[in-house]
């Protein structure tokens, strides 16, 4: 687990009353906090909610007050704090009696935004041994320093306009600032007006400070903004990484506010660069567990640091999409709500979730929920590959490599693998794909008779493919190709004559089937090959390469 370097009061001060409000803290605000978990109503109802030993802070998502009280009463020791939207008096009284702080979350706040902010605060609150920067080495500290110097309220956003950190808000914070921090879209008329004047384009294009005039009729206070631009390696053109927004409060901006913003943008670029290049210790350990690092891996040591049992059965799930990249923070939110000890890491366009001490059935149900929710709420078509159960964490890295093979195969043959599949179900498809790809990459492994047949008579090549896929079942092949069985018998005799072999020979059948697959265009491995207008779907085994004689006489 992460080292406890942060106090509860420090975290609440950073989150600010825009996001949270402290109700009670019976043990004070100096208790160390280093981890957060989520509990939802189903967790409590099914008796699978994480215990207070798994984390310091708990977000209670839609848990009824009486259920929350029962969950809290069942804990062997109280959590440092529980975060609740509209906490009921009964829950507050019970939490105080147990010694747990109660923090009220703004009803409009998005839980995934709060979860992301808290974990970012834990991960990057100056624990990497970096030389100190003015305003601290974290974005929250930098935001507050800029706000103090420029005399305003600061929010720092990424390139997708997601708030990464912000300074304390005063009573003069307008609705656009408040909703942005809470993870909600600003009022449409506000955003339309800002976009109309090309402000976002100007921020992306250069490093000049952009001024946004007050619009009283829209409730918009005066603003300044500057783009954050990163330089990476030999890249000459900086990459746009985000924006620093400065909203005016009751006092006018400082005379040198523009200079402060430009300097803040440079420091923010350094912090974002460090965040990208230097993930947290926790993230590094999860990546090591997944086999995504080049270092030697001590599974026992990693498991102890992550607070999980190395020898217990586990599950590994890989998530991927064609585009855009799966939302790692949303998946992490769901995973830790499902299991407080879930471990999540991303690599490229894939997100991996390790679920310790769990088997396959419950994992499949959870994965279906994640895929369905993201399809309904975000319009994302997410694909998932499940490896479960694994004997222990020592098998995670090898299973992750196998999951990658499934995704790679699916990318070459869209539709060949289901939206949600297991390693066991995908194994034959993946192996066949890799064998065919190997044969296709070495022309000498393709029987020259296959190429000759394709060139001289594509229809016969198609018939041969269907015949081999159909295990020699004349009636089934004829039905699939919408012709009379006698037509198939005639074509098969012509094929044998042209090839100079009998299709009863299992070795010839295997070589010909591989050659046919290696010389056709990419398509789903379990779909009918070529001329789909003339062929319908075969059985789920139609893609198997036959190794024996025909299943019926010709």
Coordinates of C-alpha atoms in Angstrom, one line a residue:
X1 CA 0.0 0.0 0.0
X2 CA 1.0 3.6 -0.4
X3 CA 3.0 5.1 2.4
X4 CA 0.8 7.3 4.6
X5 CA 2.2 10.8 4.2
X6 CA -1.0 12.8 4.0
X7 CA -3.3 13.9 6.8
X8 CA -7.1 13.9 6.4
X9 CA -7.2 17.7 7.0
X10 CA -4.7 18.3 4.2
X11 CA -6.8 16.3 1.8
X12 CA -10.0 18.0 2.7
X13 CA -8.4 21.4 2.4
X14 CA -7.2 20.6 -1.2
X15 CA -10.6 19.2 -2.2
X16 CA -12.2 22.4 -0.9
X17 CA -15.8 23.1 0.0
X18 CA -16.7 23.2 -3.7
X19 CA -16.4 19.4 -3.6
X20 CA -16.7 18.3 0.0
X21 CA -17.8 19.6 3.4
X22 CA -16.6 18.2 6.7
X23 CA -19.5 17.2 9.0
X24 CA -17.7 15.7 12.0
X25 CA -14.2 14.5 12.7
X26 CA -14.3 12.9 16.2
X27 CA -10.6 11.9 16.1
X28 CA -9.4 15.1 14.5
X29 CA -7.9 15.9 11.1
X30 CA -4.4 14.7 11.7
X31 CA -5.0 11.0 11.0
X32 CA -2.9 9.8 8.1
X33 CA -4.7 8.7 4.9
X34 CA -3.2 6.8 1.9
X35 CA -6.0 4.8 0.2
X36 CA -9.6 4.9 -0.8
X37 CA -12.2 2.3 -1.6
X38 CA -15.8 2.4 -2.7
X39 CA -18.9 0.7 -1.3
X40 CA -22.2 0.6 -3.2
X41 CA -25.6 -0.6 -2.2
X42 CA -25.2 -4.0 -3.8
X43 CA -22.0 -4.6 -2.0
X44 CA -23.7 -4.1 1.3
X45 CA -26.8 -6.0 0.3
X46 CA -24.8 -9.0 -0.9
X47 CA -22.4 -8.9 2.0
X48 CA -19.3 -8.4 -0.2
X49 CA -18.5 -4.8 0.8
X50 CA -14.8 -4.2 1.7
X51 CA -13.9 -3.9 5.3
X52 CA -12.2 -0.9 6.9
X53 CA -9.0 -2.8 7.0
X54 CA -8.7 -2.5 3.2
X55 CA -8.6 1.3 3.0
X56 CA -8.6 4.5 5.0
X57 CA -11.3 6.4 3.2
X58 CA -14.6 5.0 1.9
X59 CA -17.0 6.5 -0.6
X60 CA -20.6 5.3 0.0
X61 CA -22.3 5.3 -3.4
X62 CA -26.1 5.2 -3.1
X63 CA -26.0 3.2 0.1
X64 CA -29.2 3.7 2.2
X65 CA -28.6 5.2 5.6
X66 CA -29.7 2.1 7.6
X67 CA -27.4 -0.1 5.4
X68 CA -24.5 2.2 5.9
X69 CA -25.0 2.2 9.6
X70 CA -25.0 -1.7 9.6
X71 CA -21.9 -1.8 7.5
X72 CA -20.1 0.6 9.8
X73 CA -21.2 -1.3 12.9
X74 CA -19.8 -4.5 11.5
X75 CA -16.3 -3.1 11.0
X76 CA -13.6 -4.4 13.4
X77 CA -12.1 -0.9 13.4
X78 CA -13.5 2.3 12.1
X79 CA -12.3 3.9 8.8
X80 CA -10.7 7.3 9.0
X81 CA -13.6 8.8 7.1
X82 CA -16.7 8.0 5.1
X83 CA -17.7 10.3 2.2
X84 CA -21.5 10.4 1.6
X85 CA -23.9 12.6 -0.5
X86 CA -26.5 14.1 1.9
X87 CA -25.4 12.1 5.0
X88 CA -28.4 11.3 7.2
X89 CA -28.3 12.4 10.9
X90 CA -28.4 8.8 12.0
X91 CA -25.3 7.9 10.0
X92 CA -23.5 10.9 11.3
X93 CA -24.3 10.0 14.9
X94 CA -23.2 6.4 14.5
X95 CA -20.0 7.4 12.7
X96 CA -19.1 9.8 15.5
X97 CA -19.7 7.1 18.1
X98 CA -17.4 4.8 16.2
X99 CA -14.7 7.5 15.7
X100 CA -15.1 7.9 11.9
X101 CA -15.1 11.3 10.3
X102 CA -18.1 12.1 8.0
X103 CA -17.5 14.1 4.9
X104 CA -20.5 15.4 2.9
X105 CA -20.0 15.3 -0.9
X106 CA -21.7 17.8 -3.1
X107 CA -24.8 16.1 -4.6
X108 CA -23.8 17.2 -8.1
X109 CA -20.3 15.8 -7.8
X110 CA -19.4 12.9 -10.0
X111 CA -17.9 10.0 -7.9
X112 CA -15.4 9.1 -10.6
X113 CA -14.1 12.7 -10.6
X114 CA -13.7 12.7 -6.8
X115 CA -12.1 9.3 -6.9
X116 CA -9.6 10.4 -9.5
X117 CA -8.7 13.6 -7.7
X118 CA -8.2 11.8 -4.4
X119 CA -5.9 9.2 -5.9
X120 CA -4.0 11.8 -7.9
X121 CA -3.5 13.7 -4.7
X122 CA -2.2 10.5 -3.0
X123 CA 0.0 9.5 -6.0
X124 CA 1.7 12.9 -6.6
X125 CA 1.9 14.7 -3.3
X126 CA 5.6 15.2 -3.4
X127 CA 6.6 11.5 -2.7
X128 CA 8.9 10.9 -5.7
X129 CA 12.0 12.5 -4.3
X130 CA 11.9 15.3 -6.9
X131 CA 13.7 18.6 -6.2
X132 CA 11.1 21.0 -5.0
X133 CA 9.4 23.4 -7.4
X134 CA 7.9 26.7 -6.3
X135 CA 4.4 26.0 -5.1
X136 CA 5.2 22.3 -4.4
X137 CA 5.6 19.3 -6.7
X138 CA 1.9 18.6 -7.0
X139 CA -0.8 20.3 -9.0
X140 CA -3.0 21.2 -6.0
X141 CA -0.1 23.1 -4.4
X142 CA 0.8 24.8 -7.7
X143 CA -2.9 25.8 -8.2
X144 CA -3.0 27.4 -4.8
X145 CA 0.3 29.2 -5.3
X146 CA -0.8 30.7 -8.6
X147 CA -4.2 31.7 -7.0
X148 CA -2.4 33.5 -4.1
X149 CA 0.0 35.3 -6.4
X150 CA -2.4 36.3 -9.1
X151 CA -5.3 37.0 -6.8
X152 CA -8.0 34.7 -8.2
X153 CA -9.3 31.2 -8.2
X154 CA -7.4 28.6 -10.3
X155 CA -8.3 25.4 -11.9
X156 CA -5.9 23.2 -13.9
X157 CA -7.4 21.0 -16.6
X158 CA -6.0 18.4 -18.9
X159 CA -6.3 18.5 -22.7
X160 CA -9.8 17.0 -22.5
X161 CA -10.9 19.8 -20.1
X162 CA -11.0 17.4 -17.1
X163 CA -10.1 19.3 -13.9
X164 CA -6.9 17.9 -12.4
X165 CA -6.5 20.3 -9.5
X166 CA -7.8 23.6 -8.2
X167 CA -7.3 26.2 -5.6
X168 CA -9.7 27.1 -2.8
X169 CA -12.9 28.7 -3.9
X170 CA -14.5 31.8 -2.5
X171 CA -18.1 32.9 -2.5
X172 CA -17.5 34.6 -5.9
X173 CA -16.9 31.3 -7.7
X174 CA -19.3 31.2 -10.7
X175 CA -21.3 28.3 -11.9
X176 CA -18.9 27.4 -14.7
X177 CA -16.1 26.9 -12.2
X178 CA -18.2 25.0 -9.7
X179 CA -19.7 22.6 -12.2
X180 CA -16.3 22.0 -13.9
X181 CA -14.7 21.0 -10.5
X182 CA -17.7 18.7 -9.8
X183 CA -17.1 16.8 -13.0
X184 CA -20.3 18.2 -14.7
X185 CA -20.5 19.9 -18.0
X186 CA -20.8 23.7 -17.7
X187 CA -24.0 25.4 -18.8
X188 CA -24.4 25.0 -22.6
X189 CA -24.8 28.7 -23.2
X190 CA -21.5 29.3 -21.3
X191 CA -19.5 26.8 -23.3
X192 CA -21.1 27.9 -26.5
X193 CA -20.0 31.5 -25.9
X194 CA -16.5 30.5 -24.9
X195 CA -16.1 28.3 -28.0
X196 CA -17.6 30.9 -30.3
X197 CA -14.7 33.3 -29.6
X198 CA -12.1 30.7 -30.4
X199 CA -10.7 30.7 -26.9
X200 CA -9.9 27.0 -26.9
X201 CA -8.2 27.2 -30.3
X202 CA -6.0 30.1 -29.0
X203 CA -5.0 28.1 -25.9
X204 CA -4.0 25.1 -28.0
X205 CA -2.1 27.2 -30.6
X206 CA 0.2 29.3 -28.4
X207 CA 1.5 30.3 -25.0
X208 CA -0.1 33.7 -24.8
X209 CA -2.5 34.5 -22.0
X210 CA -6.1 34.7 -23.2
X211 CA -8.5 37.1 -21.4
X212 CA -12.2 36.2 -21.2
X213 CA -14.4 39.2 -20.5
X214 CA -17.2 39.2 -17.9
X215 CA -20.6 38.1 -19.1
X216 CA -23.1 39.1 -16.3
X217 CA -26.1 37.8 -18.3
X218 CA -24.5 34.4 -18.3
X219 CA -23.2 34.6 -14.7
X220 CA -19.6 34.4 -16.0
X221 CA -16.9 36.3 -14.0
X222 CA -13.8 37.6 -15.8
X223 CA -11.1 35.1 -16.5
X224 CA -7.6 34.6 -17.8
X225 CA -6.3 31.4 -19.2
X226 CA -3.0 30.0 -20.6
X227 CA -2.3 26.7 -22.3
X228 CA 0.1 24.1 -20.9
X229 CA 2.5 22.7 -23.5
X230 CA 4.8 19.8 -23.2
X231 CA 8.1 19.1 -25.0
X232 CA 9.0 15.4 -25.3
X233 CA 12.3 14.0 -26.6
X234 CA 13.2 15.4 -30.0
X235 CA 9.7 16.7 -30.7
X236 CA 10.1 20.3 -31.9
X237 CA 6.4 21.2 -31.7
X238 CA 5.2 21.2 -28.1
X239 CA 2.1 19.1 -27.3
X240 CA -0.9 20.7 -25.8
X241 CA -1.5 19.2 -22.4
X242 CA -4.1 21.3 -20.7
X243 CA -5.1 24.7 -19.5
X244 CA -4.7 26.9 -16.4
X245 CA -7.8 29.0 -15.7
X246 CA -7.8 32.0 -13.4
X247 CA -11.2 33.3 -12.4
X248 CA -11.5 36.7 -10.8
X249 CA -13.1 37.0 -7.4
X250 CA -14.0 40.1 -5.5
X251 CA -10.5 41.6 -5.9
X252 CA -9.0 42.6 -9.2
X253 CA -6.3 40.4 -10.7
X254 CA -2.7 41.2 -9.6
X255 CA -0.8 43.5 -12.0
X256 CA 1.5 40.7 -12.9
X257 CA -1.2 38.0 -13.2
X258 CA -0.3 37.3 -16.8
X259 CA 3.3 36.7 -16.0
X260 CA 2.3 34.5 -13.0
X261 CA 0.1 32.4 -15.3
X262 CA 2.9 32.0 -17.9
X263 CA 5.3 30.9 -15.2
X264 CA 2.6 28.6 -13.8
X265 CA 2.1 26.9 -17.2
X266 CA 5.9 26.1 -17.3
X267 CA 5.7 24.5 -13.8
X268 CA 2.5 22.7 -14.6
X269 CA 4.2 21.2 -17.7
X270 CA 7.0 20.0 -15.5
X271 CA 4.6 18.4 -13.1
X272 CA 2.5 16.8 -15.8
X273 CA 5.7 15.5 -17.4
X274 CA 6.8 14.0 -14.2
X275 CA 3.4 12.4 -13.6
X276 CA 3.5 10.8 -17.1
X277 CA 7.1 9.7 -16.7
X278 CA 7.1 8.7 -13.1
X279 CA 4.0 6.8 -12.1
X280 CA 3.3 6.2 -8.4
X281 CA 5.0 3.4 -6.5
X282 CA 1.7 1.6 -6.3
X283 CA 1.2 1.8 -10.1
X284 CA 4.8 0.6 -10.7
X285 CA 4.1 -2.4 -8.5
X286 CA 0.9 -3.3 -10.4
X287 CA 2.8 -3.0 -13.7
X288 CA 5.5 -5.3 -12.4
X289 CA 2.8 -7.8 -11.3
X290 CA 1.4 -7.6 -14.9
X291 CA 4.8 -8.2 -16.4
X292 CA 4.8 -4.7 -18.0
X293 CA 8.2 -3.7 -16.6
X294 CA 11.7 -4.8 -17.4
X295 CA 12.7 -5.4 -13.7
X296 CA 13.0 -8.7 -12.0
X297 CA 9.7 -9.5 -10.2
X298 CA 9.4 -10.7 -6.6
X299 CA 5.7 -11.7 -6.5
X300 CA 5.7 -12.2 -2.7
X301 CA 7.2 -8.7 -2.1
X302 CA 4.8 -7.1 -4.5
X303 CA 1.8 -8.8 -3.0
X304 CA 2.8 -7.7 0.5
X305 CA 3.2 -4.1 -0.7
X306 CA -0.1 -4.2 -2.4
X307 CA -1.8 -5.8 0.6
X308 CA -3.0 -8.9 -1.1
X309 CA -2.4 -12.7 -0.8
X310 CA 0.1 -13.9 -3.4
X311 CA -1.1 -17.5 -3.2
X312 CA -4.9 -17.0 -3.4
X313 CA -6.7 -17.6 -6.6
X314 CA -7.2 -14.5 -8.7
X315 CA -8.7 -13.2 -11.9
X316 CA -7.3 -10.9 -14.6
X317 CA -9.4 -8.9 -17.0
X318 CA -8.1 -7.0 -20.0
X319 CA -10.3 -4.2 -21.5
X320 CA -9.8 -2.7 -24.9
X321 CA -11.6 -0.7 -27.6
X322 CA -10.9 0.1 -31.2
X323 CA -11.0 3.8 -30.3
X324 CA -10.8 5.7 -28.1
X325 CA -8.7 4.3 -25.3
X326 CA -10.8 2.7 -22.6
X327 CA -11.4 5.1 -19.7
X328 CA -9.0 3.8 -17.1
X329 CA -10.4 5.9 -14.2
X330 CA -14.0 4.8 -14.8
X331 CA -12.9 1.2 -14.9
X332 CA -10.8 1.6 -11.8
X333 CA -13.8 3.2 -10.0
X334 CA -16.0 0.2 -10.9
X335 CA -13.3 -2.3 -10.1
X336 CA -12.6 -1.0 -6.6
X337 CA -16.3 -0.7 -5.9
X338 CA -16.5 -4.4 -6.8
X339 CA -13.4 -5.4 -4.8
X340 CA -11.5 -2.9 -2.6
X341 CA -8.3 -4.8 -3.3
X342 CA -8.6 -4.6 -7.1
X343 CA -5.4 -3.5 -8.8
X344 CA -5.7 -1.5 -12.0
X345 CA -3.1 -0.4 -14.6
X346 CA -3.2 0.7 -18.2
X347 CA -0.7 0.2 -21.1
X348 CA -1.3 1.8 -24.4
X349 CA -4.9 1.3 -25.5
X350 CA -5.6 -1.5 -22.9
X351 CA -6.6 -1.5 -19.2
X352 CA -5.9 -4.4 -17.0
X353 CA -7.7 -5.3 -13.7
X354 CA -6.4 -7.8 -11.2
X355 CA -9.0 -9.1 -8.8
X356 CA -7.3 -11.1 -6.0
X357 CA -9.2 -13.9 -4.1
X358 CA -12.0 -14.3 -6.6
X359 CA -13.2 -16.9 -9.1
X360 CA -14.7 -16.8 -12.6
X361 CA -18.5 -16.7 -12.2
X362 CA -18.7 -13.4 -10.2
X363 CA -16.0 -11.8 -12.4
X364 CA -18.0 -12.5 -15.6
X365 CA -21.1 -10.9 -14.1
X366 CA -19.1 -7.8 -13.1
X367 CA -17.4 -7.5 -16.5
X368 CA -20.8 -7.7 -18.2
X369 CA -22.0 -4.8 -16.0
X370 CA -18.9 -2.6 -16.9
X371 CA -19.3 -3.3 -20.6
X372 CA -23.0 -2.6 -20.6
X373 CA -22.7 0.6 -18.5
X374 CA -20.1 2.1 -20.7
X375 CA -22.1 1.2 -23.8
X376 CA -25.2 2.9 -22.4
X377 CA -23.7 5.9 -20.7
X378 CA -20.7 6.7 -22.9
X379 CA -21.5 5.0 -26.2
X380 CA -18.2 2.9 -26.0
X381 CA -18.0 -0.6 -27.4
X382 CA -15.7 -2.2 -24.9
X383 CA -14.1 -5.6 -25.4
X384 CA -13.0 -7.7 -22.5
X385 CA -10.9 -10.9 -22.1
X386 CA -11.1 -12.8 -18.8
X387 CA -8.5 -15.1 -17.3
X388 CA -10.0 -16.8 -14.3
X389 CA -9.5 -18.5 -12.0
X390 CA -5.7 -18.2 -11.8
X391 CA -4.0 -20.3 -9.1
X392 CA -2.1 -17.3 -7.7
X393 CA -0.6 -13.9 -8.5
X394 CA 2.5 -15.6 -10.0
X395 CA 0.3 -16.5 -13.1
X396 CA -0.8 -12.9 -13.7
X397 CA 2.0 -11.8 -16.0
X398 CA 1.8 -14.9 -18.3
X399 CA -2.0 -14.5 -18.4
X400 CA -1.6 -10.8 -19.3
X401 CA 0.6 -11.8 -22.3
X402 CA -2.1 -14.3 -23.4
X403 CA -4.8 -11.7 -23.1
X404 CA -2.7 -9.4 -25.4
X405 CA -2.5 -12.2 -27.9
X406 CA -6.3 -12.4 -27.9
X407 CA -6.6 -8.6 -28.5
X408 CA -3.9 -8.7 -31.2
X409 CA -5.8 -11.5 -33.0
X410 CA -9.1 -9.7 -32.7
X411 CA -7.5 -6.6 -34.2
X412 CA -6.4 -8.6 -37.2
X413 CA -9.8 -10.3 -37.6
X414 CA -12.6 -8.0 -36.2
X415 CA -15.6 -10.0 -35.2
X416 CA -13.7 -13.3 -34.8
X417 CA -13.8 -13.0 -31.0
X418 CA -16.8 -12.1 -28.9
X419 CA -17.2 -8.8 -27.0
X420 CA -16.6 -10.6 -23.8
X421 CA -14.6 -13.8 -23.9
X422 CA -12.3 -16.0 -21.8
X423 CA -8.8 -17.2 -22.5
X424 CA -10.1 -20.7 -22.7
X425 CA -12.8 -19.8 -25.2
X426 CA -10.5 -17.8 -27.4
X427 CA -7.5 -20.1 -27.4
X428 CA -8.3 -22.1 -30.5
X429 CA -9.1 -19.0 -32.5
X430 CA -5.9 -17.2 -31.4
X431 CA -3.7 -20.2 -32.1
X432 CA -5.2 -20.7 -35.5
X433 CA -4.8 -17.0 -36.4
X434 CA -1.2 -17.0 -35.3
X435 CA -0.4 -20.2 -37.3
X436 CA -2.1 -18.8 -40.4
X437 CA -0.3 -15.5 -40.0
X438 CA 3.0 -17.4 -39.7
X439 CA 2.2 -19.4 -42.9
X440 CA 1.1 -16.3 -44.7
X441 CA 4.4 -14.5 -43.8
X442 CA 6.5 -17.4 -45.4
X443 CA 5.2 -18.0 -49.0
X444 CA 7.2 -21.2 -49.1
X445 CA 4.9 -22.8 -46.6
X446 CA 1.8 -22.3 -48.8
X447 CA 1.1 -25.2 -51.2
X448 CA 1.6 -23.8 -54.7
X449 CA -1.5 -25.7 -55.8
X450 CA -3.6 -23.4 -53.6
X451 CA -2.4 -20.2 -55.4
X452 CA -2.9 -21.9 -58.8
X453 CA -6.4 -22.9 -57.9
X454 CA -7.2 -19.4 -56.7
X455 CA -5.9 -17.9 -60.0
X456 CA -7.5 -20.3 -62.4
X457 CA -10.9 -20.8 -60.7
X458 CA -11.8 -18.7 -57.6
X459 CA -15.2 -20.4 -57.3
X460 CA -13.5 -23.8 -57.0
X461 CA -11.2 -22.3 -54.3
X462 CA -14.2 -21.0 -52.4
X463 CA -15.9 -24.4 -52.7
X464 CA -12.8 -26.2 -51.4
X465 CA -12.6 -23.8 -48.5
X466 CA -16.3 -24.4 -47.6
X467 CA -15.8 -28.2 -48.1
X468 CA -12.9 -28.4 -45.8
X469 CA -14.6 -26.2 -43.2
X470 CA -17.7 -28.3 -43.4
X471 CA -15.7 -31.6 -42.8
X472 CA -16.8 -33.0 -46.1
X473 CA -20.5 -32.8 -45.4
X474 CA -21.9 -32.3 -48.9
X475 CA -25.4 -31.5 -47.8
X476 CA -24.3 -28.8 -45.3
X477 CA -21.8 -27.3 -47.8
X478 CA -24.5 -27.2 -50.5
X479 CA -26.9 -25.5 -48.2
X480 CA -24.4 -22.9 -47.1
X481 CA -23.4 -22.1 -50.7
X482 CA -27.1 -22.2 -51.9
X483 CA -26.5 -24.8 -54.6
X484 CA -27.6 -28.4 -55.2
X485 CA -25.5 -31.2 -53.5
X486 CA -24.7 -32.6 -57.0
X487 CA -23.1 -29.3 -57.9
X488 CA -20.8 -29.6 -54.9
X489 CA -20.0 -33.3 -55.8
X490 CA -19.1 -32.2 -59.3
X491 CA -16.9 -29.3 -58.1
X492 CA -15.1 -31.5 -55.6
X493 CA -14.2 -34.0 -58.4
X494 CA -12.9 -31.1 -60.5
X495 CA -10.8 -29.9 -57.6
X496 CA -9.3 -33.3 -57.0
X497 CA -8.4 -33.5 -60.7
X498 CA -6.8 -30.1 -60.8
X499 CA -4.9 -30.7 -57.5
X500 CA -3.9 -34.2 -58.4
X501 CA -4.8 -35.5 -55.0
X502 CA -7.7 -37.1 -53.0
X503 CA -9.4 -35.0 -50.4
X504 CA -9.7 -38.1 -48.3
X505 CA -6.0 -37.6 -47.3
X506 CA -5.9 -35.9 -43.9
X507 CA -2.4 -34.4 -44.5
X508 CA -3.4 -32.9 -47.8
X509 CA -6.6 -31.5 -46.2
X510 CA -4.6 -29.8 -43.4
X511 CA -2.0 -28.3 -45.8
X512 CA -4.7 -27.1 -48.2
X513 CA -6.8 -25.6 -45.4
X514 CA -3.9 -23.6 -44.1
X515 CA -2.9 -22.4 -47.5
X516 CA -6.4 -21.3 -48.3
X517 CA -6.6 -19.3 -45.1
X518 CA -3.2 -17.8 -45.5
X519 CA -4.0 -16.5 -49.0
X520 CA -7.3 -14.9 -48.3
X521 CA -7.9 -11.3 -47.1
X522 CA -8.3 -10.6 -43.4
X523 CA -11.7 -11.6 -42.0
X524 CA -13.2 -13.2 -38.9
X525 CA -11.7 -16.6 -38.4
X526 CA -15.0 -18.1 -37.5
X527 CA -16.9 -16.5 -40.3
X528 CA -17.6 -18.0 -43.7
X529 CA -14.8 -17.3 -46.1
X530 CA -15.2 -15.0 -49.2
X531 CA -18.3 -14.3 -51.2
X532 CA -20.5 -13.9 -48.1
X533 CA -23.5 -13.3 -50.4
X534 CA -23.3 -16.9 -51.5
X535 CA -22.6 -18.5 -48.1
X536 CA -24.4 -18.4 -44.8
X537 CA -22.9 -18.8 -41.3
X538 CA -21.7 -22.3 -40.5
X539 CA -21.7 -23.9 -37.0
X540 CA -19.3 -22.6 -34.4
X541 CA -16.8 -25.3 -35.3
X542 CA -16.8 -24.3 -39.0
X543 CA -13.4 -22.7 -38.7
X544 CA -11.6 -25.8 -37.4
X545 CA -9.0 -27.2 -39.7
X546 CA -10.0 -30.8 -40.3
X547 CA -7.3 -33.4 -39.7
X548 CA -9.3 -36.5 -40.7
X549 CA -11.2 -37.7 -43.7
X550 CA -14.6 -36.4 -44.9
X551 CA -17.5 -36.7 -42.5
X552 CA -19.8 -38.1 -45.2
X553 CA -19.4 -39.7 -48.7
X554 CA -19.3 -37.6 -51.8

